[in-house]
Coordinates of C-alpha atoms and ligand atoms in Angstrom, one line a residue:
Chain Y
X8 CA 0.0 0.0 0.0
X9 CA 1.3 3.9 -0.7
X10 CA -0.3 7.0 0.4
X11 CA 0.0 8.0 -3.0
X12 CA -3.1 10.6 -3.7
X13 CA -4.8 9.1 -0.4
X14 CA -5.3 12.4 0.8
X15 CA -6.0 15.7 -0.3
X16 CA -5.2 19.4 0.8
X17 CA -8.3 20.6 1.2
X18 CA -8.6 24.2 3.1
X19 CA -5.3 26.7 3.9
X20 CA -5.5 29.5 6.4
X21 CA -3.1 32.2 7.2
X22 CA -3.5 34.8 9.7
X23 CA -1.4 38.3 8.8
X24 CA 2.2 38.2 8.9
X25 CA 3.6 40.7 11.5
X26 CA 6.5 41.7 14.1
X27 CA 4.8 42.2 16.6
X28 CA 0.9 41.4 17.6
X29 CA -1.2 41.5 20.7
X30 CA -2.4 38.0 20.2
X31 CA -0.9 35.2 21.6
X32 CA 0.6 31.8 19.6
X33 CA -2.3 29.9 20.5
X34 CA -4.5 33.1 19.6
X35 CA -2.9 32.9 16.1
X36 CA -3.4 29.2 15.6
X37 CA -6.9 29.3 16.6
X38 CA -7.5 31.7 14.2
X39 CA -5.7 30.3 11.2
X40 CA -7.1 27.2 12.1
X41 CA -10.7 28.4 11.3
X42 CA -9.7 30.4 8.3
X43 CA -8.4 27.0 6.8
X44 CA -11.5 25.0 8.2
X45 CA -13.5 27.2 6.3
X46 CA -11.7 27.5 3.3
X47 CA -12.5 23.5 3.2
X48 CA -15.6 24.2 3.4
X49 CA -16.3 22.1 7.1
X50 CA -17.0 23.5 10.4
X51 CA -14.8 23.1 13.3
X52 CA -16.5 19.9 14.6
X53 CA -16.4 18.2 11.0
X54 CA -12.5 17.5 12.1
X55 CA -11.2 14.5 13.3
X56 CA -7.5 14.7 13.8
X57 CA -5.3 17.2 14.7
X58 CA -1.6 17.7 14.7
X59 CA -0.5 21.1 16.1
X60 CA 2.9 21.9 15.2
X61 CA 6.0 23.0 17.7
X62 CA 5.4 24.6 21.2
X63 CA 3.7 27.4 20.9
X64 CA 0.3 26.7 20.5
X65 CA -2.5 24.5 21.8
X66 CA -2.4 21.4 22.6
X67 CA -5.4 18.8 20.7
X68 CA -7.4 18.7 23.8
X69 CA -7.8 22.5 23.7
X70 CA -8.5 21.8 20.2
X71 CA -11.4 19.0 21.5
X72 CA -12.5 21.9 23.9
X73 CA -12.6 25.5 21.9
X74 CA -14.0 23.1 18.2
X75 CA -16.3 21.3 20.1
X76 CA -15.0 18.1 18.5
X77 CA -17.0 15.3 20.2
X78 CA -14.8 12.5 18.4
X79 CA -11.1 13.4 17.5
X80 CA -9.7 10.0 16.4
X81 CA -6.0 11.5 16.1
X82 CA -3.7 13.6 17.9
X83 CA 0.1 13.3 17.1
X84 CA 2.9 15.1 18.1
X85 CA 6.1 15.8 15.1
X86 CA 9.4 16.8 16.9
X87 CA 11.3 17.9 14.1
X88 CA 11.2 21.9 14.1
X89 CA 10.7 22.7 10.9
X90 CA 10.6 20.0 9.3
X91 CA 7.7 19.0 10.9
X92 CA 4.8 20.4 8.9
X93 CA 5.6 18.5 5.9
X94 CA 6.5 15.6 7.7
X95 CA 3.2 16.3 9.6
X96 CA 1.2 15.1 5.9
X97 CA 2.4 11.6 5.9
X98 CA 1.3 11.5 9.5
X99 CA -2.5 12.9 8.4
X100 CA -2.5 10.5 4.9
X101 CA -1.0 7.4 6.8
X102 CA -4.4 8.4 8.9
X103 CA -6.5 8.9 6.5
X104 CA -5.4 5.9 3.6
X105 CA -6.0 3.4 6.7
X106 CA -9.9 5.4 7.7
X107 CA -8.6 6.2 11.1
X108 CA -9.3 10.4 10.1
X109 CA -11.7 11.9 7.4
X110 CA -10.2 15.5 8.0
X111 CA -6.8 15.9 9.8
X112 CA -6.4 19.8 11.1
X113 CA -2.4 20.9 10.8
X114 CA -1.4 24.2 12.8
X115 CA 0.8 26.5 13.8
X116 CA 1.2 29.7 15.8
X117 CA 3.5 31.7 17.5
X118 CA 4.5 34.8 19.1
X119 CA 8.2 35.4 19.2
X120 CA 8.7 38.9 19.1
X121 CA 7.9 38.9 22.9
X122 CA 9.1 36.0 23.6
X123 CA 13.3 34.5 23.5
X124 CA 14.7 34.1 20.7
X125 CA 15.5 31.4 18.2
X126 CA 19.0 31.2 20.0
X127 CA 17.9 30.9 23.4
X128 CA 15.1 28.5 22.6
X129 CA 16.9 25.3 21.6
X130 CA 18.6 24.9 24.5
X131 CA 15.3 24.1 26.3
X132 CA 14.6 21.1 23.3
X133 CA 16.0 17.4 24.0
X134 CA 16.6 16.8 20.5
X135 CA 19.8 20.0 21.1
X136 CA 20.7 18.0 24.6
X137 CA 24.4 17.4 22.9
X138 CA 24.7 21.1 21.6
X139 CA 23.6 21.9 25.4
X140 CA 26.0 20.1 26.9
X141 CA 29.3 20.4 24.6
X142 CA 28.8 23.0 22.4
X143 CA 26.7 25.9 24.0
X144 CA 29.3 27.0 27.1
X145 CA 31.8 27.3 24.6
X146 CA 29.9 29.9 22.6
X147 CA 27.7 28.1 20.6
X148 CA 24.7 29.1 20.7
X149 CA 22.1 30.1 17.6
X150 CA 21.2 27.3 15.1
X151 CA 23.1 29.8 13.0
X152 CA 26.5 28.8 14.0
X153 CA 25.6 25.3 14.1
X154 CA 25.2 25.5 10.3
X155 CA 27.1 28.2 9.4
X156 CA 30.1 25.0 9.4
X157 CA 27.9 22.8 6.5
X158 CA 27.7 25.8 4.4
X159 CA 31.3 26.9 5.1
X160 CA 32.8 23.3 4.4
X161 CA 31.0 23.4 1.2
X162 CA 32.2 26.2 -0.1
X163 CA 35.8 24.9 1.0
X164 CA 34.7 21.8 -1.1
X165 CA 33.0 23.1 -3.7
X166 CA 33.5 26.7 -4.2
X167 CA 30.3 28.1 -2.9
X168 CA 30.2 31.5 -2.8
X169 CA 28.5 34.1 -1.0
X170 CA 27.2 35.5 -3.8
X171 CA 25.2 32.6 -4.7
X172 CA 24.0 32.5 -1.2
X173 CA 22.8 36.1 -2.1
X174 CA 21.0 35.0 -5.0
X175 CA 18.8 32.4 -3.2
X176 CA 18.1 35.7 -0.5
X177 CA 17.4 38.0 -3.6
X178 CA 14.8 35.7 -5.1
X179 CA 13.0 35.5 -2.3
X180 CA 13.0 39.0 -2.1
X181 CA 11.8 39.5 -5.6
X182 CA 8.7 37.1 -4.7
X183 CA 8.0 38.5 -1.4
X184 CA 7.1 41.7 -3.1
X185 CA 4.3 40.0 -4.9
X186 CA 2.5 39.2 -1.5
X187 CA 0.5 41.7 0.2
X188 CA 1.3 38.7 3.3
X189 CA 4.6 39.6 3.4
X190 CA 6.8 41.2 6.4
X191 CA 9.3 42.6 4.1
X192 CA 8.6 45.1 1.6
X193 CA 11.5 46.6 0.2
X194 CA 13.3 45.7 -2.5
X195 CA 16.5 43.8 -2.1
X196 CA 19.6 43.9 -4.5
X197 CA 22.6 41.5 -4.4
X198 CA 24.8 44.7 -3.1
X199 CA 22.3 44.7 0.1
X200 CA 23.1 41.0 0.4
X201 CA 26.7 41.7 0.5
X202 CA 26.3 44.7 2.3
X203 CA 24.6 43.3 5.1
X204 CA 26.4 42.4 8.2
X205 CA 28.4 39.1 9.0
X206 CA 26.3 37.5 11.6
X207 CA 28.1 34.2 11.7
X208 CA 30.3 33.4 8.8
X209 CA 29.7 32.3 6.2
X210 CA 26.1 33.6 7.1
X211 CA 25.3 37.5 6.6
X212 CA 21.9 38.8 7.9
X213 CA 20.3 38.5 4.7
X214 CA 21.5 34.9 4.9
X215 CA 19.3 34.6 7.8
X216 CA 15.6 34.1 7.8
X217 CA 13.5 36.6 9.8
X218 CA 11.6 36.3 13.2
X219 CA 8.2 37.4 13.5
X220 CA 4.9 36.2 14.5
X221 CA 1.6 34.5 13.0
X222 CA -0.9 31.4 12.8
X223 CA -1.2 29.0 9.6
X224 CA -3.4 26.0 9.4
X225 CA -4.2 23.7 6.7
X226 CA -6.8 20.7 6.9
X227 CA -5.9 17.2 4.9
X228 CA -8.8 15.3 4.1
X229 CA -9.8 11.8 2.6
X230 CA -9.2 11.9 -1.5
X231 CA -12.6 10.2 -2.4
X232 CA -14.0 13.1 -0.5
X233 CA -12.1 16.2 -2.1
X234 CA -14.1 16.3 -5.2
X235 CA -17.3 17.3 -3.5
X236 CA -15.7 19.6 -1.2
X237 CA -15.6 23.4 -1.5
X238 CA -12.2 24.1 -3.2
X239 CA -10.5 22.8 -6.2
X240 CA -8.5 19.2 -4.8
X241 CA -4.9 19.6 -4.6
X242 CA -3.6 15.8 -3.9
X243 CA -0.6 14.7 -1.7
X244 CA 1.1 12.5 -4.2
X245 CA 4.5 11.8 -2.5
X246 CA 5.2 12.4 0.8
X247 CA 8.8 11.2 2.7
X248 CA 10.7 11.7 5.8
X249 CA 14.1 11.7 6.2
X250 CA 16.9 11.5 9.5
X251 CA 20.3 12.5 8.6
X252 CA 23.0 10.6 10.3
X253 CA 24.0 11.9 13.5
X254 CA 20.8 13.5 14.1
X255 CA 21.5 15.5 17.3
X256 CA 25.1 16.3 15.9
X257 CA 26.5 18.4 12.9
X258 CA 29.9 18.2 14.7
X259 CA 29.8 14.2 14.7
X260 CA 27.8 14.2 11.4
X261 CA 29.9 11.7 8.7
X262 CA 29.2 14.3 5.8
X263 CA 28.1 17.6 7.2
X264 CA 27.0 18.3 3.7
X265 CA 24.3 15.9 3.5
X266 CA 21.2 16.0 5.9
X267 CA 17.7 14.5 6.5
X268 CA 15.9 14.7 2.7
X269 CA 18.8 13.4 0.9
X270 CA 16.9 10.1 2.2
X271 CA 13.1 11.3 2.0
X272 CA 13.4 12.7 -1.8
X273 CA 14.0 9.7 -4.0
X274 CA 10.8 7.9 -2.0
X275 CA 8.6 10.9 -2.6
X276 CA 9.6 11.3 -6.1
X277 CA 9.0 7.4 -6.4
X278 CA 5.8 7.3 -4.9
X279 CA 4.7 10.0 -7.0
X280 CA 5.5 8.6 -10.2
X281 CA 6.8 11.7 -11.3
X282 CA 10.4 13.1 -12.2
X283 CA 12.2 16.3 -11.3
X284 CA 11.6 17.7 -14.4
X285 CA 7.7 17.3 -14.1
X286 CA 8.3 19.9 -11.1
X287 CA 6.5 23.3 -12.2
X288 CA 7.5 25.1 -8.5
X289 CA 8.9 24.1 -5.4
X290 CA 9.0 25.7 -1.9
X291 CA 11.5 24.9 0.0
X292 CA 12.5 25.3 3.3
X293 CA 14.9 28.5 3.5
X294 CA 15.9 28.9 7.3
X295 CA 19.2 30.1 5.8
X296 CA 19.9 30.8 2.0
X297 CA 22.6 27.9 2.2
X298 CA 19.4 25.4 3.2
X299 CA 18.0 25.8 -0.2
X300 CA 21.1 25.2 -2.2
X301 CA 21.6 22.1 0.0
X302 CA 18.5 20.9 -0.4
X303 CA 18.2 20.9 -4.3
X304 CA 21.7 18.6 -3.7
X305 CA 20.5 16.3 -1.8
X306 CA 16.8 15.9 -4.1
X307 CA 18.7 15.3 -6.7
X308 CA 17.8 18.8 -8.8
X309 CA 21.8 18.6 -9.4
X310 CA 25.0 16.8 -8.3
X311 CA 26.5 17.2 -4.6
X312 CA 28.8 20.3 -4.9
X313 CA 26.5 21.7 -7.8
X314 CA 24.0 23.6 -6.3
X315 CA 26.1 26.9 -6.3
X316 CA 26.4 26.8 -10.2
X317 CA 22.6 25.1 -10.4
X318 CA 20.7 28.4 -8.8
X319 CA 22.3 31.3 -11.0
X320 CA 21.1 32.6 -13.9
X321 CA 18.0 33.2 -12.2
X322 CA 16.8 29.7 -12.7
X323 CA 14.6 30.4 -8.8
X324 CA 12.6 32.9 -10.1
X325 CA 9.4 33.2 -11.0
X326 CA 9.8 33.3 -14.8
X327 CA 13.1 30.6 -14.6
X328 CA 12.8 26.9 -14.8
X329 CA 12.3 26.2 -11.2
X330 CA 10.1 29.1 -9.5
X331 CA 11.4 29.1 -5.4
X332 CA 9.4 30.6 -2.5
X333 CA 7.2 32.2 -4.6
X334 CA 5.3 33.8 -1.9
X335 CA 9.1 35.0 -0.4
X336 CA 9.8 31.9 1.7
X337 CA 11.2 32.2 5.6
X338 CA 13.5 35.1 4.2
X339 CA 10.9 37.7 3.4
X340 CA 7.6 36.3 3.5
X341 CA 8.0 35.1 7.6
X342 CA 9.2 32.6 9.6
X343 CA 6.2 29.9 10.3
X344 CA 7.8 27.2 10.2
X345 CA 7.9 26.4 7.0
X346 CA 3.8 25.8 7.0
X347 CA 3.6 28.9 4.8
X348 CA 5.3 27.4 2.4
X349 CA 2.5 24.1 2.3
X350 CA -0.1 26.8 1.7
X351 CA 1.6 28.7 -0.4
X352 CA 2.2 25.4 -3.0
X353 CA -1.3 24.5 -2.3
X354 CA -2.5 27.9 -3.8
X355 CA 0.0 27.9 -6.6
X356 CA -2.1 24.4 -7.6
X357 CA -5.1 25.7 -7.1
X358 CA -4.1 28.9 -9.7
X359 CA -5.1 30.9 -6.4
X360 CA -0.9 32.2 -6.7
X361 CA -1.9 36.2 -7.6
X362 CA 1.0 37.9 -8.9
X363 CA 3.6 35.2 -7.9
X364 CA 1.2 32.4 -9.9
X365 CA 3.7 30.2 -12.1
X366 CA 1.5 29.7 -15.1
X367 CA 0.0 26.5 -15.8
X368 CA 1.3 24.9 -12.4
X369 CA 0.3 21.4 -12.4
X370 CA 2.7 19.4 -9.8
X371 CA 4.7 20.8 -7.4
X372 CA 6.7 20.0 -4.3
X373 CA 7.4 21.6 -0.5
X374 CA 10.2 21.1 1.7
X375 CA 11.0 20.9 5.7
X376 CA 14.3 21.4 7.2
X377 CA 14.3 21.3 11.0
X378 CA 16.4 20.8 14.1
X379 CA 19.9 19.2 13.0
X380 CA 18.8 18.0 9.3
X381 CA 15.8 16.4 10.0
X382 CA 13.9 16.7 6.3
X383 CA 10.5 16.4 4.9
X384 CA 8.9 16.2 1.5
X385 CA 5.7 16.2 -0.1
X386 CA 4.7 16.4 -3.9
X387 CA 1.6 17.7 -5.0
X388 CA -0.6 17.4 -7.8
X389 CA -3.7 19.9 -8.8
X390 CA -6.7 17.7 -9.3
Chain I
X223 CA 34.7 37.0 39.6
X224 CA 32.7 40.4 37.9
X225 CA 29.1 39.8 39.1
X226 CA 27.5 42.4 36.6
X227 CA 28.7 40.2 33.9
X228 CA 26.2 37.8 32.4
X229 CA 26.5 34.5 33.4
X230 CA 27.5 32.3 30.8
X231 CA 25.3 28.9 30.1
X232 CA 27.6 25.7 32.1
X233 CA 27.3 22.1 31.3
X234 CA 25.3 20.1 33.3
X235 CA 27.0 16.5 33.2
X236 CA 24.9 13.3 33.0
X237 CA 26.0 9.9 34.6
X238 CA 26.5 8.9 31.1
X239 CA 29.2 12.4 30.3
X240 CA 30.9 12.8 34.1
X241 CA 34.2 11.0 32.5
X242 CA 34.5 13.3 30.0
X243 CA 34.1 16.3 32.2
X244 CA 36.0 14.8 35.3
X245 CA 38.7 14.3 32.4
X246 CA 38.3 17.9 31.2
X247 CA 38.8 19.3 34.7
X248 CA 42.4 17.9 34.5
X249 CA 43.3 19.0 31.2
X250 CA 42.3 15.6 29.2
X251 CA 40.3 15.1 25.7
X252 CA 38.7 11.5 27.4
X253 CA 36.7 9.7 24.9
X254 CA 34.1 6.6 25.3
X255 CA 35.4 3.5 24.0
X256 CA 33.0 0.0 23.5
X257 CA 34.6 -2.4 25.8
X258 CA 32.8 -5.0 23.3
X259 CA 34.0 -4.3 20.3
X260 CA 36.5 -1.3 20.7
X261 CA 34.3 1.2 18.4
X262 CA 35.2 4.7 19.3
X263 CA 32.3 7.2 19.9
X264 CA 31.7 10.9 20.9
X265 CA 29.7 13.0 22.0
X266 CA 28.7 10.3 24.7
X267 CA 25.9 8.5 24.4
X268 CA 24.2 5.1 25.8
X269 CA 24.8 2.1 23.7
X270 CA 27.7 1.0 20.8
X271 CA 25.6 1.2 17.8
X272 CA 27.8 -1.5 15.9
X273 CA 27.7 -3.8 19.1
X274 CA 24.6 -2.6 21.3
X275 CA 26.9 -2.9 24.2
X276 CA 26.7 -0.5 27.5
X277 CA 29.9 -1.6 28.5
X278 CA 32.1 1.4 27.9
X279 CA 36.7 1.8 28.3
X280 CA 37.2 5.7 29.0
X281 CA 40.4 6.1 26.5
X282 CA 42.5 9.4 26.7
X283 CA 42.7 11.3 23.1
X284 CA 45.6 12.3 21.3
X285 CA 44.3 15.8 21.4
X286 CA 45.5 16.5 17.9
X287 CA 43.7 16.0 14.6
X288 CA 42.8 18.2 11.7
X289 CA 40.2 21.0 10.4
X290 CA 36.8 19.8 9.6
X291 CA 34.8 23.0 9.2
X292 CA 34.3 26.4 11.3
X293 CA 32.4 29.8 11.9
X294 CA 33.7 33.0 13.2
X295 CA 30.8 34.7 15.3
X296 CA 30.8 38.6 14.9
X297 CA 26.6 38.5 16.6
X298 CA 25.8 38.4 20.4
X299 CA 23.8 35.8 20.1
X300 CA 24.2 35.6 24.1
X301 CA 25.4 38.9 26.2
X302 CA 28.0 36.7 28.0
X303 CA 29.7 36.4 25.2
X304 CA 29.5 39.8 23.6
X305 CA 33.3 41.4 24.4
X306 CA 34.8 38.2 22.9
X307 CA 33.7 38.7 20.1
X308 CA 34.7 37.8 16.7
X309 CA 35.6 34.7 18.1
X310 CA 35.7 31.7 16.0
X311 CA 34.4 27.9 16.2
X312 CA 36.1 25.4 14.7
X313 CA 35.0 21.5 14.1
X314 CA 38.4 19.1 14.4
X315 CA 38.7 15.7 13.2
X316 CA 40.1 13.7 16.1
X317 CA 43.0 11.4 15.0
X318 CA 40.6 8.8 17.2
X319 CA 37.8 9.2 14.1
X320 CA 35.9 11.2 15.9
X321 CA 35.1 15.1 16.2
X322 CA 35.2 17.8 18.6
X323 CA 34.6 21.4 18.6
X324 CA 36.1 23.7 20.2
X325 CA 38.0 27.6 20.2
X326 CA 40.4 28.6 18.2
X327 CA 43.3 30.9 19.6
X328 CA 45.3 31.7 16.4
X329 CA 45.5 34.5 13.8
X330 CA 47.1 31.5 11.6
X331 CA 44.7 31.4 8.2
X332 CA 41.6 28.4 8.9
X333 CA 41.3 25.7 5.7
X334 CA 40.1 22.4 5.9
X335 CA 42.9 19.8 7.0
X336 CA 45.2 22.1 8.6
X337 CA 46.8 20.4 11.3
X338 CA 46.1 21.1 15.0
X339 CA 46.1 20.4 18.9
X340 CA 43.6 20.8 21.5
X341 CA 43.9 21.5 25.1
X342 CA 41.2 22.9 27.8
X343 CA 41.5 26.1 29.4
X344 CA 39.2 26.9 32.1
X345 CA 36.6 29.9 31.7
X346 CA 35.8 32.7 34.4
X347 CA 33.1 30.1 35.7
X348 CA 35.8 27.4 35.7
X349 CA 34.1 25.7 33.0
X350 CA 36.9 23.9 31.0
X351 CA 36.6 24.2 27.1
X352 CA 38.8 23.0 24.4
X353 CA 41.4 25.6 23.0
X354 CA 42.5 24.5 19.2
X355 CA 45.5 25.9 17.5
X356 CA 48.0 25.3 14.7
X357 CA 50.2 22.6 15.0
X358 CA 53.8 24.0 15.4
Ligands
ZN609 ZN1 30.6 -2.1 20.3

């Protein structure tokens, strides 16, 4: 059995984009959490699983309690930061393809810009115990320096340059501007990029993805059923997880240039019969502009050392042969854990994309990166 | 010691990582060994993953190996370490197969394989941490 186009994405809800908010994290998930409830179509009570994403939020029971659920059937909790909204769908279609769940709620929300930041917060995670203990008293603090050393040994290997770091940051830039949801909105040249200040070599601030705070929610549902619903279906066709050795390690990691999706992409792309070239746009997880470059490696987009040479030319943006972040990704669009970029790929099948739609978009494909490595993978298909 | 200073973050050793530290405190790089089947691992953890064996031989390391990777730090990403900074993190490869990171002390230019040795130096706290720099 595969979960190949078992389940459908069937409602997406965002909440505004902002630094700074009133509202709480579990405020903000609540809220994008109806907006993608009724997007679908349902009413709170119609779901049946939930998976709410990191530790900011609610937990299921308040979920049970505030929906008025009278039969949740699911609850599951994904530890992988953010990777975990993409791995969060094979979870929900594993559900759903065995008629545990009908419609699996997936959520996020968060507050940060009151709260500590990113660099402060692992250290209270078990899965960064070893960082903790070794690596934090000498100095080590921000997941920033932790893989600033993967992109710095592969420019040492391959001659990655900070320039084509810049390009990945520029793109997202260019497509931000397209999205009224967006938290930057000013234009970004490859002189800003280089410009900016060294945070943590190789890493300059535009390098870094921003902080800010918001909700987004999406509800999968059972395929049979996403014809009749309210939207036009968008179908989970492949969907892979994917450890990378040494998991709670980059120091100890055998190949600090290869992480978690290097093992998730080739089942995703197998289970959904389709190729790389059959990819029309792809979101993919951009905590830091050396992620994406990484990522396209380890897919398979190019070679191992490629993915320098593989992203000029403008081949990311909207327009070039593999549209990226189309709605501005973690670098300019905000930091949600990489769940904006499910709804944003979900829209851009639907032909819901606006100004950033990549004409004709038929299949697709979203990334996670989280904790250490840890990656995720879906590939969709419009209906 | 300067109380208005921040405090910076401390280990907090586990039964399973006291070696390592008790070896620190005297100035030695101690590494778990499987007494099953001699497979060297670090950072410390509970079982051999070749053997499955808990049985573990505390080995003293070399202290010298080679560069891996690095990052030099020019953000405060934590106020107590603010007036060190740039300071720069280096990941070695152990001559024992496996890595450590630790501080490097040297204006000497950083590429991958450049030889090196490690020693601990204790911080304001007492805290020891490794100290990498060129071999001589
Ligand atoms: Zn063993």
């Amino acid at each position: 059995m595969s979960l190949k186009d078992k389940a459908a994405l069937t409602g997406v809800g965002e909440t505004a984009y902002v630094k700074g908010t009133p509202k709480t994290g579990p405020e903000l998930q609540f809220e994008a959490s109806l907006k993608a409830i009724a997007d679908a179509g349902l009413t709170p009570r119609d779901i049946d699983g939930i998976i709410p994403i990191g530790i900011t939020g609610n937990t299921a029971e308040e979920f049970i309690m505030n929906f008025g659920i009278d039969d949740l059937r699911l609850s599951a909790i994904i530890p992988h930061g953010g990777a975990s909204g993409v791995a969060s769908l094979q979870t929900a279609a594993a559900a759903i393809a065995t008629g545990v769940c009908k419609h699996v709620l997936i959520a996020f929300g968060r507050n940060v810009t009151s709260g500590a930041r990113a660099g402060q917060r692992i250290h209270t995670m078990p899965q960064f115990h070893l960082v903790t203990e070794f690596e934090y008293p000498l100095g080590a603090i921000s997941p920033a320096q932790l893989y600033a050393p993967m992109a710095r040994r592969h420019m040492e290997l391959y001659g990655t340059t900070s320039l084509q770091f810049g390009e990945v940051a520029v793109t997202c830039r260019q497509h931000a501007l397209l999205n009224d949801n967006a938290v930057m909105k000013k234009p970004m040249t490859i002189e800003d990029h280089q410009n900016s200040r060294m945070i943590t070599d190789p890493f300059r601030l535009m390098d870094c993805s921003l902080e800010n705070d918001g909700g987004v929610a999406f509800v999968v549902s059972a395929a049979e059923r996403a014809p009749d619903m309210k939207q036009h279906p968008v179908y989970l066709s492949g969907v892979a997880v994917g450890h990378p050795d040494s998991p709670s390690s980059i120091t100890q990691r055998p190949d600090m240039t290869r992480i978690g999706i290097a093992k998730a992409a080739a089942r995703a792309f197998a289970m959904a019969g389709v190729t790389h070239a059959d990819i029309d746009v792809a979101e993919i997880y951009d905590c830091f502009t050396y992620i994406v470059i990484c990522q396209l490696e380890d897919m398979g987009f190019c070679a191992k050392g490629e993915g320098g040479a593989f992203i000029e030319g403008g081949r990311l943006r909207l327009g070039g042969e593999l549209p990226v972040n189309t709605h501005g990704g973690l670098l300019s669009q905000g930091h949600l854990w990489g769940l904006n970029h499910v709804v944003e790929l979900v829209r851009q099948l639907r032909g819901e994309a606006g100004r950033a739609q990549v004409k004709n978009a038929t299949t697709g494909l979203v990334t996670g990166y989280g904790d250490q490595g840890d990656g995720s993978i879906a590939i969709m298909r419009r209906g | 010691m300067d109380t208005t200073k921040p405090a910076k973050p401390v280990p907090h050793p586990t039964p399973l990582s006291a070696p390592y530290w008790d070896g620190a405190r005297q100035g030695k790089l101690m590494l778990q060994r499987c007494a099953a089947c001699g497979k060297t691992r670090h950072y410390p953890q509970m079982l051999c993953s070749a053997c499955y064996s808990t049985q573990v031989k505390w080995i003293e390391a070399s202290q010298r190996g080679t560069i891996h990777s690095w990052t030099i730090t020019h953000h405060a990403f934590h106020p107590a370490f603010a007036d060190e900074l740039p300071y720069t993190l280096v990941t070695v490869d152990l001559e024992e197969g496996v890595r450590a990171l630790g501080r490097y002390n040297s204006t000497q230019l950083l590429k991958l394989g450049l030889p090196v040795r490690l020693r601990f130096e204790n911080d304001a706290h007492g805290t020891p941490g490794l100290i990498v720099e060129p071999e001589v």
